């Protein structure tokens, strides 16, 4: 059987486990520097892997062209964000390049309890908080093939001002130095291969024996 075939089989048997409500889902954290291509990879990953759902974060960042409130992010004012934090509604949060970002806790917990794997696409400070709070979370770092390639992708995107790009490149350098905190590294050189590697990790983690007496 080829690897595609075995991936499909794992996916199908797991999907039926989910509908029977036999197990709670895994929390999957994906981090990687701005410009590494998280958006493209994630869209394909969500198409390919059943039983996986993506958390929609709250942010104080301004909406980019084409972004939809409630789909890409929940766009909040600084005061609204502060209220959510004060009410302990965020599983983690961080400041990134001048804006605040956070993960709504209740929604994530509900999805996990329903047996869905939940994907958080967050920066490294948030990943660290998750690692501390939820040790069984699966942490994956998405790397660019090289820093030069990352810089070219970020400048090519043209959604940010030169100052914002500079901020994001500095942040990327810091983030790349922290990938040792993660369980897995996937390099996004060829998108399809990166997506397949992510899918393999997620399927393998579904087969991990958890909560065994030790
Ligand atoms: P962007 O402004 O490019 O959409 O996101 C900037 C960074 O914030 C990205 O690395 C993205 O993954 C991260 N991010 C998005 N949502 C969250 C969140 O809820 N928490 C944290 N800690 N980071 C987030």
PDB file of C-alpha atoms and ligand atoms in Angstrom:
ATOM      1  CA  UNK A   1       0.000   0.000   0.000  1.00  0.00           C
ATOM      2  CA  UNK A   2       1.396   3.440  -0.790  1.00  0.00           C
ATOM      3  CA  UNK A   3       1.675   6.170   1.811  1.00  0.00           C
ATOM      4  CA  UNK A   4      -1.392   7.994   0.472  1.00  0.00           C
ATOM      5  CA  UNK A   5      -3.436   4.819   0.939  1.00  0.00           C
ATOM      6  CA  UNK A   6      -2.337   4.336   4.496  1.00  0.00           C
ATOM      7  CA  UNK A   7      -2.991   7.989   5.296  1.00  0.00           C
ATOM      8  CA  UNK A   8      -6.557   7.665   4.002  1.00  0.00           C
ATOM      9  CA  UNK A   9      -7.141   4.524   6.057  1.00  0.00           C
ATOM     10  CA  UNK A  10      -5.887   6.133   9.244  1.00  0.00           C
ATOM     11  CA  UNK A  11      -8.071   9.125   8.525  1.00  0.00           C
ATOM     12  CA  UNK A  12     -11.210   7.033   7.929  1.00  0.00           C
ATOM     13  CA  UNK A  13     -10.876   4.827  10.993  1.00  0.00           C
ATOM     14  CA  UNK A  14     -10.168   7.845  13.163  1.00  0.00           C
ATOM     15  CA  UNK A  15     -13.175   9.677  11.758  1.00  0.00           C
ATOM     16  CA  UNK A  16     -15.457   6.863  12.908  1.00  0.00           C
ATOM     17  CA  UNK A  17     -13.867   6.908  16.362  1.00  0.00           C
ATOM     18  CA  UNK A  18     -14.682  10.600  16.586  1.00  0.00           C
ATOM     19  CA  UNK A  19     -18.333  10.146  15.671  1.00  0.00           C
ATOM     20  CA  UNK A  20     -18.635   7.446  18.334  1.00  0.00           C
ATOM     21  CA  UNK A  21     -17.221   9.951  20.832  1.00  0.00           C
ATOM     22  CA  UNK A  22     -14.648   7.472  22.105  1.00  0.00           C
ATOM     23  CA  UNK A  23     -11.788   9.813  22.799  1.00  0.00           C
ATOM     24  CA  UNK A  24     -11.031  13.465  23.334  1.00  0.00           C
ATOM     25  CA  UNK A  25      -9.026  15.241  20.673  1.00  0.00           C
ATOM     26  CA  UNK A  26      -5.415  16.364  20.634  1.00  0.00           C
ATOM     27  CA  UNK A  27      -4.371  19.967  20.877  1.00  0.00           C
ATOM     28  CA  UNK A  28      -1.973  20.666  18.008  1.00  0.00           C
ATOM     29  CA  UNK A  29       0.053  23.871  18.101  1.00  0.00           C
ATOM     30  CA  UNK A  30       1.642  25.094  14.900  1.00  0.00           C
ATOM     31  CA  UNK A  31       4.105  27.969  15.044  1.00  0.00           C
ATOM     32  CA  UNK A  32       6.460  29.378  12.497  1.00  0.00           C
ATOM     33  CA  UNK A  33       7.810  32.761  11.484  1.00  0.00           C
ATOM     34  CA  UNK A  34       5.708  35.281   9.649  1.00  0.00           C
ATOM     35  CA  UNK A  35       5.991  34.616   5.908  1.00  0.00           C
ATOM     36  CA  UNK A  36       6.799  30.900   6.217  1.00  0.00           C
ATOM     37  CA  UNK A  37       3.557  30.075   4.392  1.00  0.00           C
ATOM     38  CA  UNK A  38       1.373  28.950   7.293  1.00  0.00           C
ATOM     39  CA  UNK A  39      -1.833  30.093   5.575  1.00  0.00           C
ATOM     40  CA  UNK A  40      -1.387  27.962   2.441  1.00  0.00           C
ATOM     41  CA  UNK A  41      -0.183  24.912   4.340  1.00  0.00           C
ATOM     42  CA  UNK A  42      -3.020  25.063   6.858  1.00  0.00           C
ATOM     43  CA  UNK A  43      -5.742  25.454   4.228  1.00  0.00           C
ATOM     44  CA  UNK A  44      -4.522  22.272   2.507  1.00  0.00           C
ATOM     45  CA  UNK A  45      -4.029  20.441   5.803  1.00  0.00           C
ATOM     46  CA  UNK A  46      -7.611  21.142   6.887  1.00  0.00           C
ATOM     47  CA  UNK A  47      -8.876  19.809   3.543  1.00  0.00           C
ATOM     48  CA  UNK A  48      -6.784  16.659   3.838  1.00  0.00           C
ATOM     49  CA  UNK A  49      -7.229  15.671   7.482  1.00  0.00           C
ATOM     50  CA  UNK A  50     -10.672  14.792   8.804  1.00  0.00           C
ATOM     51  CA  UNK A  51     -11.432  15.383  12.476  1.00  0.00           C
ATOM     52  CA  UNK A  52      -9.181  18.444  12.586  1.00  0.00           C
ATOM     53  CA  UNK A  53     -10.544  21.913  13.239  1.00  0.00           C
ATOM     54  CA  UNK A  54      -8.799  25.273  13.482  1.00  0.00           C
ATOM     55  CA  UNK A  55      -9.296  27.666  16.339  1.00  0.00           C
ATOM     56  CA  UNK A  56     -10.137  31.245  15.346  1.00  0.00           C
ATOM     57  CA  UNK A  57      -8.139  33.683  17.469  1.00  0.00           C
ATOM     58  CA  UNK A  58      -9.041  37.118  18.752  1.00  0.00           C
ATOM     59  CA  UNK A  59      -6.759  39.987  17.762  1.00  0.00           C
ATOM     60  CA  UNK A  60      -6.415  43.738  18.028  1.00  0.00           C
ATOM     61  CA  UNK A  61      -4.623  43.854  14.648  1.00  0.00           C
ATOM     62  CA  UNK A  62      -6.382  45.735  11.853  1.00  0.00           C
ATOM     63  CA  UNK A  63      -8.199  43.623   9.269  1.00  0.00           C
ATOM     64  CA  UNK A  64      -6.187  42.927   6.096  1.00  0.00           C
ATOM     65  CA  UNK A  65      -7.846  43.104   2.720  1.00  0.00           C
ATOM     66  CA  UNK A  66      -9.910  39.979   2.125  1.00  0.00           C
ATOM     67  CA  UNK A  67     -10.010  38.928   5.785  1.00  0.00           C
ATOM     68  CA  UNK A  68     -13.388  38.123   7.304  1.00  0.00           C
ATOM     69  CA  UNK A  69     -14.344  38.783  10.937  1.00  0.00           C
ATOM     70  CA  UNK A  70     -15.124  35.476  12.645  1.00  0.00           C
ATOM     71  CA  UNK A  71     -13.393  33.439   9.943  1.00  0.00           C
ATOM     72  CA  UNK A  72      -9.792  34.642   9.895  1.00  0.00           C
ATOM     73  CA  UNK A  73      -9.900  36.279  13.311  1.00  0.00           C
ATOM     74  CA  UNK A  74     -12.339  37.884  15.683  1.00  0.00           C
ATOM     75  CA  UNK A  75     -11.191  41.496  15.402  1.00  0.00           C
ATOM     76  CA  UNK A  76     -11.405  43.243  18.772  1.00  0.00           C
ATOM     77  CA  UNK A  77     -10.621  46.684  20.132  1.00  0.00           C
ATOM     78  CA  UNK A  78      -7.860  46.941  22.724  1.00  0.00           C
ATOM     79  CA  UNK A  79     -10.527  47.337  25.439  1.00  0.00           C
ATOM     80  CA  UNK A  80     -12.452  44.282  24.289  1.00  0.00           C
ATOM     81  CA  UNK A  81      -9.235  42.257  24.265  1.00  0.00           C
ATOM     82  CA  UNK A  82      -8.395  43.462  27.767  1.00  0.00           C
ATOM     83  CA  UNK A  83     -11.881  42.448  28.977  1.00  0.00           C
ATOM     84  CA  UNK A  84     -11.469  38.938  27.499  1.00  0.00           C
ATOM     85  CA  UNK A  85      -8.128  38.590  29.265  1.00  0.00           C
ATOM     86  CA  UNK A  86      -9.491  39.882  32.557  1.00  0.00           C
ATOM     87  CA  UNK A  87     -12.388  37.406  32.360  1.00  0.00           C
ATOM     88  CA  UNK A  88      -9.904  34.516  31.832  1.00  0.00           C
ATOM     89  CA  UNK A  89     -11.439  33.724  28.476  1.00  0.00           C
ATOM     90  CA  UNK A  90      -8.068  33.197  26.762  1.00  0.00           C
ATOM     91  CA  UNK A  91      -6.131  29.941  26.867  1.00  0.00           C
ATOM     92  CA  UNK A  92      -3.001  31.898  25.944  1.00  0.00           C
ATOM     93  CA  UNK A  93      -2.237  35.313  24.556  1.00  0.00           C
ATOM     94  CA  UNK A  94       0.715  37.332  23.290  1.00  0.00           C
ATOM     95  CA  UNK A  95       1.739  40.632  21.825  1.00  0.00           C
ATOM     96  CA  UNK A  96       3.191  40.351  18.357  1.00  0.00           C
ATOM     97  CA  UNK A  97       4.464  43.172  16.127  1.00  0.00           C
ATOM     98  CA  UNK A  98       2.376  45.792  17.898  1.00  0.00           C
ATOM     99  CA  UNK A  99      -0.908  43.881  18.225  1.00  0.00           C
ATOM    100  CA  UNK A 100      -2.400  41.410  20.716  1.00  0.00           C
ATOM    101  CA  UNK A 101      -3.525  37.910  19.791  1.00  0.00           C
ATOM    102  CA  UNK A 102      -5.257  35.249  21.895  1.00  0.00           C
ATOM    103  CA  UNK A 103      -6.955  31.845  21.784  1.00  0.00           C
ATOM    104  CA  UNK A 104     -10.567  31.583  23.035  1.00  0.00           C
ATOM    105  CA  UNK A 105     -10.458  28.891  25.704  1.00  0.00           C
ATOM    106  CA  UNK A 106     -14.043  27.653  25.916  1.00  0.00           C
ATOM    107  CA  UNK A 107     -14.399  26.897  22.211  1.00  0.00           C
ATOM    108  CA  UNK A 108     -11.154  24.914  22.178  1.00  0.00           C
ATOM    109  CA  UNK A 109     -12.188  22.876  25.209  1.00  0.00           C
ATOM    110  CA  UNK A 110     -15.566  22.070  23.666  1.00  0.00           C
ATOM    111  CA  UNK A 111     -14.003  20.853  20.417  1.00  0.00           C
ATOM    112  CA  UNK A 112     -11.486  18.673  22.254  1.00  0.00           C
ATOM    113  CA  UNK A 113     -14.255  17.199  24.407  1.00  0.00           C
ATOM    114  CA  UNK A 114     -16.182  16.430  21.197  1.00  0.00           C
ATOM    115  CA  UNK A 115     -13.215  14.366  20.019  1.00  0.00           C
ATOM    116  CA  UNK A 116     -11.896  16.857  17.463  1.00  0.00           C
ATOM    117  CA  UNK A 117      -8.226  17.607  17.118  1.00  0.00           C
ATOM    118  CA  UNK A 118      -7.825  21.367  17.469  1.00  0.00           C
ATOM    119  CA  UNK A 119      -5.158  23.276  15.578  1.00  0.00           C
ATOM    120  CA  UNK A 120      -3.805  26.497  17.098  1.00  0.00           C
ATOM    121  CA  UNK A 121      -1.737  28.566  14.689  1.00  0.00           C
ATOM    122  CA  UNK A 122       0.074  30.845  17.089  1.00  0.00           C
ATOM    123  CA  UNK A 123       3.417  32.528  17.628  1.00  0.00           C
ATOM    124  CA  UNK A 124       6.129  31.172  19.907  1.00  0.00           C
ATOM    125  CA  UNK A 125       5.257  33.020  23.170  1.00  0.00           C
ATOM    126  CA  UNK A 126       1.765  31.529  22.984  1.00  0.00           C
ATOM    127  CA  UNK A 127       3.165  28.080  22.166  1.00  0.00           C
ATOM    128  CA  UNK A 128       5.307  28.286  25.301  1.00  0.00           C
ATOM    129  CA  UNK A 129       2.260  29.087  27.430  1.00  0.00           C
ATOM    130  CA  UNK A 130       0.404  26.098  25.967  1.00  0.00           C
ATOM    131  CA  UNK A 131       3.402  23.857  26.616  1.00  0.00           C
ATOM    132  CA  UNK A 132       3.304  24.842  30.296  1.00  0.00           C
ATOM    133  CA  UNK A 133      -0.450  24.681  30.744  1.00  0.00           C
ATOM    134  CA  UNK A 134      -1.164  21.600  28.627  1.00  0.00           C
ATOM    135  CA  UNK A 135       1.885  19.322  28.609  1.00  0.00           C
ATOM    136  CA  UNK A 136       0.188  16.761  26.345  1.00  0.00           C
ATOM    137  CA  UNK A 137      -0.260  19.350  23.544  1.00  0.00           C
ATOM    138  CA  UNK A 138       1.645  18.519  20.343  1.00  0.00           C
ATOM    139  CA  UNK A 139       3.973  21.350  19.306  1.00  0.00           C
ATOM    140  CA  UNK A 140       5.057  21.640  15.679  1.00  0.00           C
ATOM    141  CA  UNK A 141       7.393  24.266  14.248  1.00  0.00           C
ATOM    142  CA  UNK A 142       7.062  25.152  10.571  1.00  0.00           C
ATOM    143  CA  UNK A 143      10.430  26.352   9.227  1.00  0.00           C
ATOM    144  CA  UNK A 144      11.393  28.073   5.999  1.00  0.00           C
ATOM    145  CA  UNK A 145      14.043  26.376   3.829  1.00  0.00           C
ATOM    146  CA  UNK A 146      16.348  29.328   4.710  1.00  0.00           C
ATOM    147  CA  UNK A 147      16.188  32.795   6.267  1.00  0.00           C
ATOM    148  CA  UNK A 148      16.844  34.398   2.854  1.00  0.00           C
ATOM    149  CA  UNK A 149      13.863  32.562   1.402  1.00  0.00           C
ATOM    150  CA  UNK A 150      11.718  33.767   4.303  1.00  0.00           C
ATOM    151  CA  UNK A 151      12.775  37.366   3.752  1.00  0.00           C
ATOM    152  CA  UNK A 152      11.957  37.132   0.035  1.00  0.00           C
ATOM    153  CA  UNK A 153       8.504  35.652   0.766  1.00  0.00           C
ATOM    154  CA  UNK A 154       7.712  38.321   3.357  1.00  0.00           C
ATOM    155  CA  UNK A 155       8.747  41.195   1.091  1.00  0.00           C
ATOM    156  CA  UNK A 156       6.891  39.621  -1.828  1.00  0.00           C
ATOM    157  CA  UNK A 157       3.667  39.495   0.181  1.00  0.00           C
ATOM    158  CA  UNK A 158       3.414  43.300   0.203  1.00  0.00           C
ATOM    159  CA  UNK A 159       0.643  43.393   2.813  1.00  0.00           C
ATOM    160  CA  UNK A 160       2.834  45.215   5.345  1.00  0.00           C
ATOM    161  CA  UNK A 161       4.795  48.464   5.431  1.00  0.00           C
ATOM    162  CA  UNK A 162       8.646  48.240   5.317  1.00  0.00           C
ATOM    163  CA  UNK A 163       8.711  49.039   9.056  1.00  0.00           C
ATOM    164  CA  UNK A 164       6.266  46.220   9.822  1.00  0.00           C
ATOM    165  CA  UNK A 165       8.299  43.838   7.624  1.00  0.00           C
ATOM    166  CA  UNK A 166      11.454  44.766   9.544  1.00  0.00           C
ATOM    167  CA  UNK A 167       9.658  44.041  12.836  1.00  0.00           C
ATOM    168  CA  UNK A 168       8.432  40.690  11.549  1.00  0.00           C
ATOM    169  CA  UNK A 169      11.902  39.705  10.280  1.00  0.00           C
ATOM    170  CA  UNK A 170      13.427  40.468  13.687  1.00  0.00           C
ATOM    171  CA  UNK A 171      10.703  38.455  15.315  1.00  0.00           C
ATOM    172  CA  UNK A 172      11.302  35.605  12.834  1.00  0.00           C
ATOM    173  CA  UNK A 173      14.981  35.458  13.845  1.00  0.00           C
ATOM    174  CA  UNK A 174      13.967  35.159  17.503  1.00  0.00           C
ATOM    175  CA  UNK A 175      11.329  32.547  16.745  1.00  0.00           C
ATOM    176  CA  UNK A 176      13.680  30.368  14.677  1.00  0.00           C
ATOM    177  CA  UNK A 177      16.087  30.269  17.612  1.00  0.00           C
ATOM    178  CA  UNK A 178      13.347  28.803  19.816  1.00  0.00           C
ATOM    179  CA  UNK A 179      12.303  25.835  17.729  1.00  0.00           C
ATOM    180  CA  UNK A 180      13.996  23.466  20.233  1.00  0.00           C
ATOM    181  CA  UNK A 181      10.941  23.962  22.452  1.00  0.00           C
ATOM    182  CA  UNK A 182       8.817  22.109  19.906  1.00  0.00           C
ATOM    183  CA  UNK A 183       8.292  18.367  19.418  1.00  0.00           C
ATOM    184  CA  UNK A 184       8.470  18.367  15.621  1.00  0.00           C
ATOM    185  CA  UNK A 185       9.952  20.496  12.850  1.00  0.00           C
ATOM    186  CA  UNK A 186       8.436  20.555   9.375  1.00  0.00           C
ATOM    187  CA  UNK A 187      10.223  22.476   6.632  1.00  0.00           C
ATOM    188  CA  UNK A 188       7.966  24.273   4.199  1.00  0.00           C
ATOM    189  CA  UNK A 189       9.941  23.982   0.989  1.00  0.00           C
ATOM    190  CA  UNK A 190       7.428  22.099  -1.171  1.00  0.00           C
ATOM    191  CA  UNK A 191       3.946  22.761   0.184  1.00  0.00           C
ATOM    192  CA  UNK A 192       2.509  19.306  -0.579  1.00  0.00           C
ATOM    193  CA  UNK A 193       5.340  17.593   1.265  1.00  0.00           C
ATOM    194  CA  UNK A 194       4.982  19.904   4.261  1.00  0.00           C
ATOM    195  CA  UNK A 195       1.234  19.166   4.380  1.00  0.00           C
ATOM    196  CA  UNK A 196       1.825  15.402   4.150  1.00  0.00           C
ATOM    197  CA  UNK A 197       4.373  15.567   6.942  1.00  0.00           C
ATOM    198  CA  UNK A 198       1.966  17.499   9.158  1.00  0.00           C
ATOM    199  CA  UNK A 199      -0.795  14.980   8.399  1.00  0.00           C
ATOM    200  CA  UNK A 200       1.530  12.106   9.343  1.00  0.00           C
ATOM    201  CA  UNK A 201       2.294  13.757  12.681  1.00  0.00           C
ATOM    202  CA  UNK A 202      -1.377  14.306  13.441  1.00  0.00           C
ATOM    203  CA  UNK A 203      -2.320  10.729  12.534  1.00  0.00           C
ATOM    204  CA  UNK A 204       0.573   9.315  14.561  1.00  0.00           C
ATOM    205  CA  UNK A 205      -0.421  11.369  17.591  1.00  0.00           C
ATOM    206  CA  UNK A 206      -3.920   9.883  17.349  1.00  0.00           C
ATOM    207  CA  UNK A 207      -2.361   6.454  17.833  1.00  0.00           C
ATOM    208  CA  UNK A 208      -0.276   7.493  20.832  1.00  0.00           C
ATOM    209  CA  UNK A 209      -1.176   5.700  24.043  1.00  0.00           C
ATOM    210  CA  UNK A 210      -2.142   8.353  26.579  1.00  0.00           C
ATOM    211  CA  UNK A 211      -3.189   8.259  30.225  1.00  0.00           C
ATOM    212  CA  UNK A 212      -1.687   4.819  30.681  1.00  0.00           C
ATOM    213  CA  UNK A 213      -0.696   3.846  34.222  1.00  0.00           C
ATOM    214  CA  UNK A 214       3.013   4.576  34.524  1.00  0.00           C
TER     215      UNK A 214
HETATM  216  P1  LIG B   1      -0.781  37.742  11.501  1.00  0.00           P
HETATM  217  O1  LIG B   1      -0.855  39.168  11.947  1.00  0.00           O
HETATM  218  O2  LIG B   1       0.265  37.543  10.418  1.00  0.00           O
HETATM  219  O3  LIG B   1      -2.114  37.161  11.142  1.00  0.00           O
HETATM  220  O4  LIG B   1      -0.271  36.901  12.755  1.00  0.00           O
HETATM  221  C1  LIG B   1       0.904  37.264  13.407  1.00  0.00           C
HETATM  222  C2  LIG B   1       1.349  36.129  14.309  1.00  0.00           C
HETATM  223  O5  LIG B   1       0.410  35.948  15.367  1.00  0.00           O
HETATM  224  C3  LIG B   1       1.438  34.790  13.584  1.00  0.00           C
HETATM  225  O6  LIG B   1       2.620  34.135  13.984  1.00  0.00           O
HETATM  226  C4  LIG B   1       0.220  34.056  14.076  1.00  0.00           C
HETATM  227  O7  LIG B   1       0.420  32.655  14.051  1.00  0.00           O
HETATM  228  C5  LIG B   1       0.137  34.570  15.494  1.00  0.00           C
HETATM  229  N1  LIG B   1      -1.172  34.371  16.111  1.00  0.00           N
HETATM  230  C6  LIG B   1      -2.386  34.310  15.535  1.00  0.00           C
HETATM  231  N2  LIG B   1      -3.333  34.065  16.442  1.00  0.00           N
HETATM  232  C7  LIG B   1      -2.699  33.924  17.630  1.00  0.00           C
HETATM  233  C8  LIG B   1      -3.142  33.636  18.958  1.00  0.00           C
HETATM  234  O8  LIG B   1      -4.307  33.424  19.245  1.00  0.00           O
HETATM  235  N3  LIG B   1      -2.192  33.593  19.924  1.00  0.00           N
HETATM  236  C9  LIG B   1      -0.871  33.801  19.673  1.00  0.00           C
HETATM  237  N4  LIG B   1      -0.029  33.710  20.691  1.00  0.00           N
HETATM  238  N5  LIG B   1      -0.416  34.072  18.436  1.00  0.00           N
HETATM  239  C10 LIG B   1      -1.317  34.132  17.424  1.00  0.00           C
END
